[in-house]
XYZ file of C-alpha atoms in Angstrom:
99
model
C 19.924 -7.356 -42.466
C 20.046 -6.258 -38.711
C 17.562 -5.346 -37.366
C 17.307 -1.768 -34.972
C 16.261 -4.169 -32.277
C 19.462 -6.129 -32.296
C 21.932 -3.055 -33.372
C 20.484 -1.961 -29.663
C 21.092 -5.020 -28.209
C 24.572 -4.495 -29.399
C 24.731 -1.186 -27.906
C 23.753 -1.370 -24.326
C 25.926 -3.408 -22.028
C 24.955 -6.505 -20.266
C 23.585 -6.419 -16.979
C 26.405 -6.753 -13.790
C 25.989 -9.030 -10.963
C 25.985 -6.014 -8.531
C 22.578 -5.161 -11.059
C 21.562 -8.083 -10.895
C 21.544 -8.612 -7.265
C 20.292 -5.090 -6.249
C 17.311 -5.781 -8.850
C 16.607 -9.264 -7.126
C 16.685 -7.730 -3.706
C 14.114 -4.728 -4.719
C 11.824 -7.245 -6.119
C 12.137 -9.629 -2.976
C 11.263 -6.976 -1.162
C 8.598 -5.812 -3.121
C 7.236 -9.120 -3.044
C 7.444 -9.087 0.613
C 5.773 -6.036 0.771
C 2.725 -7.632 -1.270
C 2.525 -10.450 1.081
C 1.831 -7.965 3.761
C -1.507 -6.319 2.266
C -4.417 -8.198 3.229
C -7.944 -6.902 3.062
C -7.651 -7.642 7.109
C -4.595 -5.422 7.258
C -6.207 -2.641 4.701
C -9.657 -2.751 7.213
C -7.378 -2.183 10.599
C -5.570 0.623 8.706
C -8.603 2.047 7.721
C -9.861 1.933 11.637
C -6.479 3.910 12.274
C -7.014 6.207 9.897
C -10.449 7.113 11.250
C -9.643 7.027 14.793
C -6.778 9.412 13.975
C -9.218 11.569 12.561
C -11.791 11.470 15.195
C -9.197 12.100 17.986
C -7.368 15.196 16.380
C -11.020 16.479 14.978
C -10.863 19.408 17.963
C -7.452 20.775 15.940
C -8.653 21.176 13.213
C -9.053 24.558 11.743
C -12.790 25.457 10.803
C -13.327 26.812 7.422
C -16.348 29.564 7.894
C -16.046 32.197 4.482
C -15.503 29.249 1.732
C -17.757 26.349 1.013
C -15.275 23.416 -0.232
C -16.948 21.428 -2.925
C -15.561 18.742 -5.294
C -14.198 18.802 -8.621
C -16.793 20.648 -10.537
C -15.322 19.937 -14.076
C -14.204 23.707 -14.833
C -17.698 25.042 -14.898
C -15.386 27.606 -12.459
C -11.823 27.422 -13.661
C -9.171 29.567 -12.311
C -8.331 32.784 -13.792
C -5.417 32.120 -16.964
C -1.984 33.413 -15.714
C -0.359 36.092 -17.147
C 2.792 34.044 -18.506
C -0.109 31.883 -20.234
C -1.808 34.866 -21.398
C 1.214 36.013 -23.612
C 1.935 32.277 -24.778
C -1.415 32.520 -25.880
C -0.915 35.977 -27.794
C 2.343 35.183 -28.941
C 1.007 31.697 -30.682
C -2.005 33.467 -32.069
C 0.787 36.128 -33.855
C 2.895 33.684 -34.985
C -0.583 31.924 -36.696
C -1.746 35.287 -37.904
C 1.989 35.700 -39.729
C 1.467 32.198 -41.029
C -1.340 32.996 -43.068
């Protein structure tokens, strides 16, 4: 008996050299890539990043009427949209019909 595994085996075509080669170059590359983070690299790009910030701190635009905070779990969540409003009235109908 065959098995679904091997009727899909069947089913897709084998893999061409131009395949082939494009997949070996990605993961050469990738692999390349890899060889390039180093926690030495990842601390002078993090000394970048700061520096950037600290230099272009005087353009950034000061936020007076809002407090920002964090993620506060949806003890405040946004108000439901309309569009969700009806899915929600229309699903409730359609289980009200159900019963």
């Amino acid at each position: 008996m065959i098995t679904q595994r091997e009727r899909r085996k069947n089913i897709i075509a084998p893999e061409s050299n131009k395949t082939r080669k494009a997949r070996d170059k990605l993961l050469r590359q990738w692999k390349q890539q890899e060889r390039l983070i180093t926690p030495q690299a990842l601390s002078e790009t993090i000394d970048k990043i700061k520096n950037w910030i600290a230099a272009n701190a005087p353009h950034r635009a000061k936020i007076e009427r809002t407090s920002l905070r964090l993620f506060d779990h949806n003890e405040n969540p946004a108000p439901t949209s309309r569009t969700i409003q009806q899915k929600v009235q229309q699903l409730a109908e359609v289980l009200q019909a159900k019963k």
